[in-house]
Short mmCIF file of C-alpha atoms and ligand atoms in Angstrom, two decimals:
data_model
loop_
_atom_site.label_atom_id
_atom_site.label_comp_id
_atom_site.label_asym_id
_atom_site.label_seq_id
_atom_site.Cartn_x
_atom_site.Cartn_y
_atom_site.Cartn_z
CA UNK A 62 145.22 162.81 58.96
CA UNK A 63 142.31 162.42 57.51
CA UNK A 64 140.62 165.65 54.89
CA UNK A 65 137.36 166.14 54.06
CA UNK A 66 135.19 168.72 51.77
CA UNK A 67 134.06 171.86 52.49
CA UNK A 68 130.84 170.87 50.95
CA UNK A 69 129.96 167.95 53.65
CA UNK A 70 129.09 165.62 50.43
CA UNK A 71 132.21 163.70 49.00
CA UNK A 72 134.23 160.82 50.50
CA UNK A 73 136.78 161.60 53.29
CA UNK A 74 140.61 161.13 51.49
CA UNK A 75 144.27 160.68 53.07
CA UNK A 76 146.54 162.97 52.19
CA UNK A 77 148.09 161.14 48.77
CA UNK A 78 144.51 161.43 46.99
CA UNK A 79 144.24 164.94 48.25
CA UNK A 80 147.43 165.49 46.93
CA UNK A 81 146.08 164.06 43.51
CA UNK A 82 142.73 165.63 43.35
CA UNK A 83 141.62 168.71 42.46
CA UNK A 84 137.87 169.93 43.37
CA UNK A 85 136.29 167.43 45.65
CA UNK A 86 133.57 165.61 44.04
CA UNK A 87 131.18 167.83 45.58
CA UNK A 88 132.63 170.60 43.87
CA UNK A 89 134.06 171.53 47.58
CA UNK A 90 137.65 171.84 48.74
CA UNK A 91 139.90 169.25 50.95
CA UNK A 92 140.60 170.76 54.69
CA UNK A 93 141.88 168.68 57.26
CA UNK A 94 139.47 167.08 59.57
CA UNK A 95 141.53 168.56 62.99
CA UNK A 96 144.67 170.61 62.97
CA UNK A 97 147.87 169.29 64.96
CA UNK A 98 148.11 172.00 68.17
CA UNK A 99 151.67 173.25 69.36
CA UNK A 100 152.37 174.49 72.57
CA UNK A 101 154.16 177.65 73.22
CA UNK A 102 157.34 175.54 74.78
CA UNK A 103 157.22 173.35 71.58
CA UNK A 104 157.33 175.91 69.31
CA UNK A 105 159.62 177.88 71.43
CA UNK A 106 162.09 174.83 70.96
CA UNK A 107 162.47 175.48 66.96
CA UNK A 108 164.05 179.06 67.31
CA UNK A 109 166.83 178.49 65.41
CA UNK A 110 166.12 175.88 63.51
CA UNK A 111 167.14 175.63 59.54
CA UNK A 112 163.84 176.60 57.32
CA UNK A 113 163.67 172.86 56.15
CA UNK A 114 163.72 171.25 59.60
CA UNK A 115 160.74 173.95 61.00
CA UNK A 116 159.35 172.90 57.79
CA UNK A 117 159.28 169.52 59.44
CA UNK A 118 157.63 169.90 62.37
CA UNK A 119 155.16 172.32 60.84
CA UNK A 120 153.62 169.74 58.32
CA UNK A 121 154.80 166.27 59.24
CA UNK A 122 151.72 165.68 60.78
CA UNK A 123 149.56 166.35 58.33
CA UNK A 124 151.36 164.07 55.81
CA UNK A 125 152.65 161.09 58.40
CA UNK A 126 150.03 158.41 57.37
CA UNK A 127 151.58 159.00 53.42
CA UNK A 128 155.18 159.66 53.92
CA UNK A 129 158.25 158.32 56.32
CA UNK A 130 159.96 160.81 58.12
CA UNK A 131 162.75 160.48 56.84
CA UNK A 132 161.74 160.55 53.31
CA UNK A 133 160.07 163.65 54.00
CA UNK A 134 163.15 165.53 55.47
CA UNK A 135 165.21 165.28 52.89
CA UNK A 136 162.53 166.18 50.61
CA UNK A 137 162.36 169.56 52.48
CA UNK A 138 165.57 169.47 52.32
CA UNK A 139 165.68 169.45 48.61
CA UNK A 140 163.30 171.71 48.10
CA UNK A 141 164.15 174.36 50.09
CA UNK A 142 167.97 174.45 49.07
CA UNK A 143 167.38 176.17 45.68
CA UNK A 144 166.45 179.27 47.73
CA UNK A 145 169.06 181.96 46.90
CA UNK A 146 169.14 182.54 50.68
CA UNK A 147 170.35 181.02 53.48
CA UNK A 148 167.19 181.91 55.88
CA UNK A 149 164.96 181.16 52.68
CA UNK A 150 162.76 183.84 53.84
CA UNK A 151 164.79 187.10 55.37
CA UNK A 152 163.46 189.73 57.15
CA UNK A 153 163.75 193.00 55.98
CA UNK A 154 162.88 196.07 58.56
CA UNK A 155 161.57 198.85 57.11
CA UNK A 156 160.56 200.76 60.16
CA UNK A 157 160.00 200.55 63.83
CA UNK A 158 158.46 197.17 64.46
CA UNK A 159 157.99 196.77 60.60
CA UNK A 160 159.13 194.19 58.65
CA UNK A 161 158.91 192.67 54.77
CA UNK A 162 159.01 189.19 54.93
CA UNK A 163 161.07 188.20 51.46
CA UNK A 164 158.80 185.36 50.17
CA UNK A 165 160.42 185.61 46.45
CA UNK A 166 163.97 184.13 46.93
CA UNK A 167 162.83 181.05 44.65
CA UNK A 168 163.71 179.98 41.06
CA UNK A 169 160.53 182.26 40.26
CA UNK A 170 160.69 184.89 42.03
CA UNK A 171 157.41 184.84 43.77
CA UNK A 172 156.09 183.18 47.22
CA UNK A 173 154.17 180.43 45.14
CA UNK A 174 157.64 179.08 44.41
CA UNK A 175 157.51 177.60 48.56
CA UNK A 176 154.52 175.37 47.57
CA UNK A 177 154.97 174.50 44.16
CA UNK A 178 158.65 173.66 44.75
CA UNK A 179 157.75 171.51 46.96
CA UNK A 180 154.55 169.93 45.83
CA UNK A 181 156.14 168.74 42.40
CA UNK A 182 158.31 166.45 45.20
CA UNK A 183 155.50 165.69 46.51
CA UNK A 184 153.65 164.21 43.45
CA UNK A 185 156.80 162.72 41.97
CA UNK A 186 157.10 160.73 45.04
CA UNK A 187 153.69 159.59 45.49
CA UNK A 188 153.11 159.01 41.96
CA UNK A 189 156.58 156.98 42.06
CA UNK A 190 154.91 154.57 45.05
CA UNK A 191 151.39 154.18 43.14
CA UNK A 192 153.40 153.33 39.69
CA UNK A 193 151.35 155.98 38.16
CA UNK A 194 151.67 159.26 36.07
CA UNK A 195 149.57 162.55 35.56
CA UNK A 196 149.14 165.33 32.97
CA UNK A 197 149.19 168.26 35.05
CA UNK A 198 147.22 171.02 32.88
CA UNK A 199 146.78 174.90 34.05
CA UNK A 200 146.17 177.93 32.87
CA UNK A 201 147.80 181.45 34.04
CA UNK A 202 148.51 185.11 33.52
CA UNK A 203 151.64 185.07 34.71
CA UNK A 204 152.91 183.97 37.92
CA UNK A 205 151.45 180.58 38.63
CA UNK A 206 152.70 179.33 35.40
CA UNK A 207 156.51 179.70 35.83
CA UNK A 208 156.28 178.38 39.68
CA UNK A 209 154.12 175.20 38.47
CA UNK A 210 156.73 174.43 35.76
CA UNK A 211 160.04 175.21 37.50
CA UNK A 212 158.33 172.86 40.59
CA UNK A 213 157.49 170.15 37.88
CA UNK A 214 160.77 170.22 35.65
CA UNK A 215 162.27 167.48 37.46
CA UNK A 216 159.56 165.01 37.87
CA UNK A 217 159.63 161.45 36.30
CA UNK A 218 155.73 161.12 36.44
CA UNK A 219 154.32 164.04 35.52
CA UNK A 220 153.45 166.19 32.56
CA UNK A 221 152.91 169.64 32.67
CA UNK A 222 150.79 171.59 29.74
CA UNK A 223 150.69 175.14 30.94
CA UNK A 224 148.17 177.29 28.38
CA UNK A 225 148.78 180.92 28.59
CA UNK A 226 146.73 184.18 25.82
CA UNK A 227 149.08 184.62 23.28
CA UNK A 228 150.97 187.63 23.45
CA UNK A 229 149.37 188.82 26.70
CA UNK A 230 151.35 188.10 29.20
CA UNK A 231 154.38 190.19 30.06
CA UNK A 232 157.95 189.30 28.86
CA UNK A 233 159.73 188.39 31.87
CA UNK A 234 156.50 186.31 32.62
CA UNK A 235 156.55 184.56 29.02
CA UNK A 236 159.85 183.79 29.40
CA UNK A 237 159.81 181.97 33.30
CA UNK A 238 158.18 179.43 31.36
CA UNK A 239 159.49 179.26 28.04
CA UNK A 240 162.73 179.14 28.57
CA UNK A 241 162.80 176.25 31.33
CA UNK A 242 164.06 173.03 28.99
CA UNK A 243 162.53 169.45 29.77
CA UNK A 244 161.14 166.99 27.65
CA UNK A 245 157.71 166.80 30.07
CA UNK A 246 157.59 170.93 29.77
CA UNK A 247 154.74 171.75 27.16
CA UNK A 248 153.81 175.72 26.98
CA UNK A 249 150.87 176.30 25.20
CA UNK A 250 149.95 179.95 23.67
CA UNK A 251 146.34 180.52 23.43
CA UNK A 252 145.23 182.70 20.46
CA UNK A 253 142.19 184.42 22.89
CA UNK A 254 142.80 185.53 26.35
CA UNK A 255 143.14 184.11 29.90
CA UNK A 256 139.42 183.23 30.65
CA UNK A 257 139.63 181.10 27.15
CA UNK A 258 142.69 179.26 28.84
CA UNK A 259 140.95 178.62 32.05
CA UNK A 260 137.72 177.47 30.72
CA UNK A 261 139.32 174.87 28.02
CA UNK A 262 141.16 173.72 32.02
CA UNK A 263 138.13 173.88 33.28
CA UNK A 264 136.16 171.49 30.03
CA UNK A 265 139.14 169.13 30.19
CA UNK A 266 139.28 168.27 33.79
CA UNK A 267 134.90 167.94 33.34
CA UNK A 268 135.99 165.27 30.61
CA UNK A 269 138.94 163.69 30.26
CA UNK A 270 138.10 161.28 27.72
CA UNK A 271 140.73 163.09 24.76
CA UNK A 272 143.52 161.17 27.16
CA UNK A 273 142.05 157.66 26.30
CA UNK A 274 142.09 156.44 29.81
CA UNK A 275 145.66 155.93 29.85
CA UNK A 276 146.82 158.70 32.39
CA UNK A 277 144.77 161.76 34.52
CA UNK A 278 144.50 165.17 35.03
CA UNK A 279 146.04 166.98 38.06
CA UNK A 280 145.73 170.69 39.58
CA UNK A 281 148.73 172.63 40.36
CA UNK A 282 145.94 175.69 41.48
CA UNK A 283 146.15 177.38 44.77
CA UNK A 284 142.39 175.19 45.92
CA UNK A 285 145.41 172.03 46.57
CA UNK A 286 145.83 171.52 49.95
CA UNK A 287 149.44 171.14 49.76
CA UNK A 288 150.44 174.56 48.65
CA UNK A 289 148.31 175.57 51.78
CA UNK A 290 149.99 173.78 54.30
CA UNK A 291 153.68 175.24 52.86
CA UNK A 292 152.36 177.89 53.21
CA UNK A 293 151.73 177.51 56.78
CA UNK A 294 155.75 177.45 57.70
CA UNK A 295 157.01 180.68 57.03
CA UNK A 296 153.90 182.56 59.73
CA UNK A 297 156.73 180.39 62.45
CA UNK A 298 159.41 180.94 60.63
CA UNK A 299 158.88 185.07 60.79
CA UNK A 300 157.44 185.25 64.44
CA UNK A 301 160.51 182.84 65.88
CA UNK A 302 162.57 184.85 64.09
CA UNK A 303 161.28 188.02 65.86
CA UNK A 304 160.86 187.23 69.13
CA UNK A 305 157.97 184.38 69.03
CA UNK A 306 156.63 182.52 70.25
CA UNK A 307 157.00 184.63 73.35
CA UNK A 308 155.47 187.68 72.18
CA UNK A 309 152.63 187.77 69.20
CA UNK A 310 153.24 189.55 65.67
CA UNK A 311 150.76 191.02 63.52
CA UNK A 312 150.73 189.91 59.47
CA UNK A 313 149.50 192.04 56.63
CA UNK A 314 149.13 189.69 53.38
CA UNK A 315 148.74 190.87 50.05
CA UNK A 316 145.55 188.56 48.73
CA UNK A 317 144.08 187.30 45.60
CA UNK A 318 142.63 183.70 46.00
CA UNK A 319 142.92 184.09 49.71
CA UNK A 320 145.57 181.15 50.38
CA UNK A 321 148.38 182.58 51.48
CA UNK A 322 146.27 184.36 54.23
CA UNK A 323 144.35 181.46 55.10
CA UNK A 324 147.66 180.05 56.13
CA UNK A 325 148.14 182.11 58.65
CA UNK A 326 144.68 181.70 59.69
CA UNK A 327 145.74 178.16 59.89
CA UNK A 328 148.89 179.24 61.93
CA UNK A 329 147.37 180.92 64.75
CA UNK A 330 145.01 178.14 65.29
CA UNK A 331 147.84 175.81 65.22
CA UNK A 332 149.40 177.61 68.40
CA UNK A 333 151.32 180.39 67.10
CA UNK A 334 150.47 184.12 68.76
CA UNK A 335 149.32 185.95 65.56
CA UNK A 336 147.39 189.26 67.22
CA UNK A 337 146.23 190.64 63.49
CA UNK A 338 145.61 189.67 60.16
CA UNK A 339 145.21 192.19 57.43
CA UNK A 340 143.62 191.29 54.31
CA UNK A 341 145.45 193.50 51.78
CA UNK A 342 143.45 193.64 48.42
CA UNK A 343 143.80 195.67 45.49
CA UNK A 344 141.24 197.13 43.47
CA UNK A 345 139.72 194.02 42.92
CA UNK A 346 138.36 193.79 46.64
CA UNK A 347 135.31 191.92 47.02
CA UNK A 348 137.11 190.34 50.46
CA UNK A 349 137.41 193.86 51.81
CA UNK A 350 133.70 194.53 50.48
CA UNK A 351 132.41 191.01 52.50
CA UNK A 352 134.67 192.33 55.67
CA UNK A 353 133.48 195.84 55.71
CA UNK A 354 129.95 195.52 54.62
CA UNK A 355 128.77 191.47 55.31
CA UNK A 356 128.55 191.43 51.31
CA UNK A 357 130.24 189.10 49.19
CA UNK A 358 129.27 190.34 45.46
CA UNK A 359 131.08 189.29 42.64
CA UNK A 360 132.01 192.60 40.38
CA UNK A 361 133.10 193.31 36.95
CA UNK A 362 137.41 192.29 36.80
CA UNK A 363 139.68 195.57 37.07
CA UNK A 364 143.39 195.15 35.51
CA UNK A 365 145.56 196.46 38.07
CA UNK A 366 149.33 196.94 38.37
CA UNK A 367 149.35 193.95 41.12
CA UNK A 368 147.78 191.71 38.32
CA UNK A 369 148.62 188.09 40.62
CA UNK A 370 145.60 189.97 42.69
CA UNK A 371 143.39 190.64 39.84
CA UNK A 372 140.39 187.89 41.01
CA UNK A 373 136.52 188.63 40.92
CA UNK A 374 135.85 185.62 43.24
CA UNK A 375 138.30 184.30 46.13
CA UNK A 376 138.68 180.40 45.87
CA UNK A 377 140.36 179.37 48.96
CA UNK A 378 137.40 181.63 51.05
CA UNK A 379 135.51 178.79 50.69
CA UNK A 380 137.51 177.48 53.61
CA UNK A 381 136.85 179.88 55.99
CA UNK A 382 133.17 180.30 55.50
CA UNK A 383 133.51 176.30 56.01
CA UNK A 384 134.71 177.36 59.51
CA UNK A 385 132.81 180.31 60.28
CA UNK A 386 129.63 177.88 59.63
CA UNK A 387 130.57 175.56 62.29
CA UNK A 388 132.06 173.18 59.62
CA UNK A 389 128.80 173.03 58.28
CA UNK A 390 128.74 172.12 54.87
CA UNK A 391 125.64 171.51 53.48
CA UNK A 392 125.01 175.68 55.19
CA UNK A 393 128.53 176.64 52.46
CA UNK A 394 127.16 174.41 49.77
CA UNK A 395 123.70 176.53 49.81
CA UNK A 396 125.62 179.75 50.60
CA UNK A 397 128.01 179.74 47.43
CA UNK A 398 125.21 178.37 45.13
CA UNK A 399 123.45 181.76 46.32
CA UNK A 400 126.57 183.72 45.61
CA UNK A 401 127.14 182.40 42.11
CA UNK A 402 123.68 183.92 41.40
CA UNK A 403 123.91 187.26 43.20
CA UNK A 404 125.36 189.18 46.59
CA UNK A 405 124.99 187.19 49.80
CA UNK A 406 125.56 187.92 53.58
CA UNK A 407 125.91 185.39 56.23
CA UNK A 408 124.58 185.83 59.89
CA UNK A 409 125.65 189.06 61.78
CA UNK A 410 127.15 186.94 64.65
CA UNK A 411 129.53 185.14 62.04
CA UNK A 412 130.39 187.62 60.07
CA UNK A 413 130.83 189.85 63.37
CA UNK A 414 133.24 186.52 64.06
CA UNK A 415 135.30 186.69 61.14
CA UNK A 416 135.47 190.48 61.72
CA UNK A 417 137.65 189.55 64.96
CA UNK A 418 139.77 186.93 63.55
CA UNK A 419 140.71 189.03 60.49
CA UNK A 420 141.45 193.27 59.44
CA UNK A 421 141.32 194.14 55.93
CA UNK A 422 141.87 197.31 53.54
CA UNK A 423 142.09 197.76 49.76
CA UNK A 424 144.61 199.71 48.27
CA UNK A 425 144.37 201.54 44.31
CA UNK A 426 147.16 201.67 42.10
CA UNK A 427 147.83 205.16 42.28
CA UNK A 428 148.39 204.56 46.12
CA UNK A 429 150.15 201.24 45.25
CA UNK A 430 152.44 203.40 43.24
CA UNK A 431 153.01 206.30 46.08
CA UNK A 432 153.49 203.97 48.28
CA UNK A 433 156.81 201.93 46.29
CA UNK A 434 157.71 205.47 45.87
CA UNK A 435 157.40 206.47 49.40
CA UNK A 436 159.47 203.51 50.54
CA UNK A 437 162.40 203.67 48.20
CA UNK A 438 163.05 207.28 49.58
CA UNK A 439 163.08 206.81 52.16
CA UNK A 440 164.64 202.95 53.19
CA UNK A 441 166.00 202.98 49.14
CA UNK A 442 164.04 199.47 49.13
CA UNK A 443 162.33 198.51 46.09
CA UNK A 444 158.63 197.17 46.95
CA UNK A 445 157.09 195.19 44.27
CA UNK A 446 152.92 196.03 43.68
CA UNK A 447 151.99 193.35 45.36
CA UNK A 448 153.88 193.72 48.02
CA UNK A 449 153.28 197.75 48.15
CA UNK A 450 149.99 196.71 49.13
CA UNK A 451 150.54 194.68 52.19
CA UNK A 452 152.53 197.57 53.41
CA UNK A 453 150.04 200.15 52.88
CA UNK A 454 147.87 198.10 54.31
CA UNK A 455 149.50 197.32 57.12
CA UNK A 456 150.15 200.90 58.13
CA UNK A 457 146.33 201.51 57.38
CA UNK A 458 145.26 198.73 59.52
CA UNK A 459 147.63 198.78 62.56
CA UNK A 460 146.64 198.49 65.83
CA UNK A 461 149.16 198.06 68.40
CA UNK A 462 152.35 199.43 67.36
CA UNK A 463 154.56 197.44 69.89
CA UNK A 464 153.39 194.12 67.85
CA UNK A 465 155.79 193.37 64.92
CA UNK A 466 154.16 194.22 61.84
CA UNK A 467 155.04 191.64 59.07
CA UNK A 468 153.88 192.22 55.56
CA UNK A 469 154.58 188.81 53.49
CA UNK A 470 156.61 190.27 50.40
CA UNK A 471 154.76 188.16 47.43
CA UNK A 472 156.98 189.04 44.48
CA UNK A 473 160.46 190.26 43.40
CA UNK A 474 160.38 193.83 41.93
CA UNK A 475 161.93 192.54 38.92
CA UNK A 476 159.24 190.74 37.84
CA UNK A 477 157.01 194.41 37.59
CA UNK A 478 158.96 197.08 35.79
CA UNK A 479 156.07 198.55 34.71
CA UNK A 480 154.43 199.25 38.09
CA UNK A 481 158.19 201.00 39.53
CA UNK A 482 158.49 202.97 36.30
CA UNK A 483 154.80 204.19 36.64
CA UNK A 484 156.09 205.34 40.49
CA UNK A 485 158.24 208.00 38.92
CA UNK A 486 161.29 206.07 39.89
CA UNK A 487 164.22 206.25 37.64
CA UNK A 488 165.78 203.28 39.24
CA UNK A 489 165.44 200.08 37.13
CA UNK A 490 165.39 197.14 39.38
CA UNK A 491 167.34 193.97 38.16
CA UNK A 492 167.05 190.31 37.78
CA UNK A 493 169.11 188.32 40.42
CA UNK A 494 172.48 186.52 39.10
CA UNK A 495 170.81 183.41 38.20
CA UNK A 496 168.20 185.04 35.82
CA UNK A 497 170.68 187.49 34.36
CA UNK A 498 170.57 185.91 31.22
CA UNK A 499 166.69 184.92 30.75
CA UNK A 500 166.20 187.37 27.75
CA UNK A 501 168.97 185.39 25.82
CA UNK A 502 167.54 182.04 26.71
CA UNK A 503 165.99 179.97 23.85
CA UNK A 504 162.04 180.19 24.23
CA UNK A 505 159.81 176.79 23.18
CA UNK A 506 156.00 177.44 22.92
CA UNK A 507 153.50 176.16 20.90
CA UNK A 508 150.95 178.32 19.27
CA UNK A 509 147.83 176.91 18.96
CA UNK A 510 143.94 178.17 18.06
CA UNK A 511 141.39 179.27 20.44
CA UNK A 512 139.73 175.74 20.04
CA UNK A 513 139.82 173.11 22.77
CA UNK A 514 139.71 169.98 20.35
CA UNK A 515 143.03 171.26 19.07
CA UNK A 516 144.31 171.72 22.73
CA UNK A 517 143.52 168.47 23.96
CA UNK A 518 144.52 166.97 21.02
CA UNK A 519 148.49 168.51 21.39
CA UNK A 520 148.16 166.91 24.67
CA UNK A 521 146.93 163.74 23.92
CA UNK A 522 149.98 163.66 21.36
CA UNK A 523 152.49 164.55 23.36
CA UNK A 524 152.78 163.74 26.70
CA UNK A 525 155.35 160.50 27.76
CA UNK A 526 153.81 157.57 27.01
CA UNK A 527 151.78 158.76 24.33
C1 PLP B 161 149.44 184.63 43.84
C2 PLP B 161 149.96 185.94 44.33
C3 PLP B 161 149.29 186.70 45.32
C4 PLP B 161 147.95 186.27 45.91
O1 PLP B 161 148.05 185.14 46.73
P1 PLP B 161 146.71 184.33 47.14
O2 PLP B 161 147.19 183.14 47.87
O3 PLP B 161 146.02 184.00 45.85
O4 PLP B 161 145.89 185.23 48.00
C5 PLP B 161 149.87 187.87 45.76
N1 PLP B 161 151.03 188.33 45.23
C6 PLP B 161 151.70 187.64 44.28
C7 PLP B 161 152.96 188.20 43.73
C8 PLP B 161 151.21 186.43 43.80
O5 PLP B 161 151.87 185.76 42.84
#
């Protein structure tokens, strides 16, 4: 399988150095050339299956020319045995034909644990073949941070530096990172907030000289084609589980940076009968804006109680325009440069296009809140904000009520106290067995000035083989 940029203008890769990149060099992101197709009897012929061996058949072939079967069995294996359940991903019905798909059964907590578990295998093992190692460095608010780390804690050939504003990111947050021990584990603090975290990412990817030429960067960041294709596997996993491939379901997917959804995107074109997709934003909505109005406007950032949503642009939408254009690049290269400058449309027949292929609503946090509310009462189910929008969503956007309605459940309540106690709910929801004890753990962070020099010199200190 071969991948190449959404911009038409870098060098086709294999799947390793798409693995190991970050931005194409066109400032573009990595799709695969053609998607493997599965027929309704082949897919048909999983029900049943274990999570890790669907995972197989889902996304060997986009890795095959990089990896030996076998080797990348029991890597799914692996990965997706640290799931606190045996299905990995459960089904929860709430209603008549509706169903929470329970994406937050990792180490985490959240659905980014599915890629990031397994894409720290992923690198290990590559990096282990090439004889090479890489600094991973990333910023976050919250929930990226703890998934990259807990995927990376194990790997021989990789350092993570993870910087997150000092002091502004919640407890239970703080502490997914802090507390996980490992000498190639660096937290940073930031004294300034998240967009001075990303942007001293974003300076030392544009010049990675402070690392003397001695090891790389690499992105953990949802543009990686990896955490896309996991993604991919639970869209089967949910519809076989339901009655697919034989009849088609309908998904509503809380959406930020627009990857998990574009995974189901990528599902349905793969072979699997997917009759809706619901774009479930929260106040931050400039997808619902582009879907309902053929505008895509960037607009002031709104702190919401679903902050893993809070986004003014939507990265991975860059791969869909790549499609709606006809897989036109150089058309998406002049499109986004417009957009960075001001609110563009695209061509009434494609956006008309990407009207059919996709619904989408946006959903406030007081409705976000009556909504968790709403649920509890009545199924005494605890919705996390994220989550709380897919379902309102979903309800908002239905079409066909005989087609399962599946709204991908992004994030253990836990992790949001303040959004359930803001519902009026008295109920406190609690940490699973294995994170009972996370606010006794020992914490190590590093504090350091809003200064980049002092950043990337900490790193240049102290990864491995420095
Ligand atoms: C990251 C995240 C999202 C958004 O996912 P995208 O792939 O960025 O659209 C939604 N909910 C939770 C809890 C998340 O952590």
């Amino acid at each position: 399988m071969r991948y190449i940029s959404t911009r038409g203008d870098a060098p086709a890769l294999g799947f390793e150095d798409v693995l190991l990149t970050g931005l194409a060099t066109d400032g573009g992101l990595y799709v695969p050339e053609s998607l493997p197709h599965f027929s309704l009897e082949e897919i048909r012929s999983w029900r049943g299956l274990p999570y890790a061996d669907l995972a197989f058949n889902v996304m060997y072939p986009f890795v095959e020319d990089a990896i030996p079967a076998d080797d990348f069995r029991t890597m799914l294996h692996d990965t997706y045995k640290v799931f606190s359940h045996d299905a990995v991903a459960p089904l929860v019905q709430l209603d008549s034909n509706e169903w929470v798909l329970e994406l937050f059964r990792g180490p985490t907590l959240a659905f980014k644990d599915f890629a990031l578990q397994l894409l720290g295998r992923l690198l290990d093992y590559v990096l282990e073949k090439r004889n090479q190692h890489v600094v991973i460095m990333g910023a976050t608010s919250g929930d990226t941070g703890s998934a990259a780390i807990e995927g990376c804690r194990r790997c021989e050939h990789v350092d993570i530096f993870i910087l997150h504003p000092y002091q502004r990111v919640s407890e239970v947050q703080r502490r997914q990172m802090t507390t996980v021990m490992g000498d190639n584990i660096h937290n940073i603090a930031v004294k300034g907030n998240f967009d001075d975290c990303q942007r001293m990412v974003k300076e030392s990817f544009g010049n990675q000289g402070f690392l003397g030429g001695k090891t790389q960067l690499a992105a953990v960041n949802s543009i990686n084609w990896a955490r896309i294709m996991a993604q991919i596997v639970y869209y089967f996993q949910a519809s076989l589980a339901l009655g697919g491939p034989d009849r088609s379901m309908a998904f509503s997917v809380p959406t930020g940076n627009f990857g998990d959804i574009f995974a189901g995107y990528l599902a349905r074109k793969m072979g699997l009968p997917i009759s809706q997709l619901v774009i479930a934003t929260n106040r931050n909505d400039i997808l619902h804006r582009f879907m309902s109005g053929n505008k895509y406007e960037q607009h002031q950032l709104e702190h919401t109680l679903s902050p893993s949503m809070d986004i003014m642009v939507s990265s991975n939408f860059e791969r869909l325009l790549f499609d709606l254009h006809g897989r036109d690049g150089a058309a998406v290269k002049a499109l986004l440069e417009n957009a960075a400058k001001g609110p563009v449309s695209i061509e009434d027949y494609r956006w008309k296009h990407a009207r059919k292929l996709f619904d989408s609503d946006a959903v406030d946090d007081k409705t976000t809140c009556d909504t968790i509310r709403e649920i509890y009462q009545r199924n005494e189910y605890l919705l996390d904000p994220h989550t709380a929008i897919g379902v309102r969503a979903a309800r908002n956007c239905r079409r066909d009520p005989a087609v399962p309605m599946i709204t991908l459940g992004t994030a253990h309540p836990a992790k949001f106290p303040d959004a359930i106690a803001e519902s009026g709910l008295s109920v406190k929801p609690q940490l699973p067995a294995h994170m009972a004890d996370l606010f006794e753990r020992e914490e190590r962070y590093t504090v350091l000035d809003n200064n980049v020099a002092e950043v990337q010199g900490f790193i240049a200190k102290h990864w491995k083989n420095a």
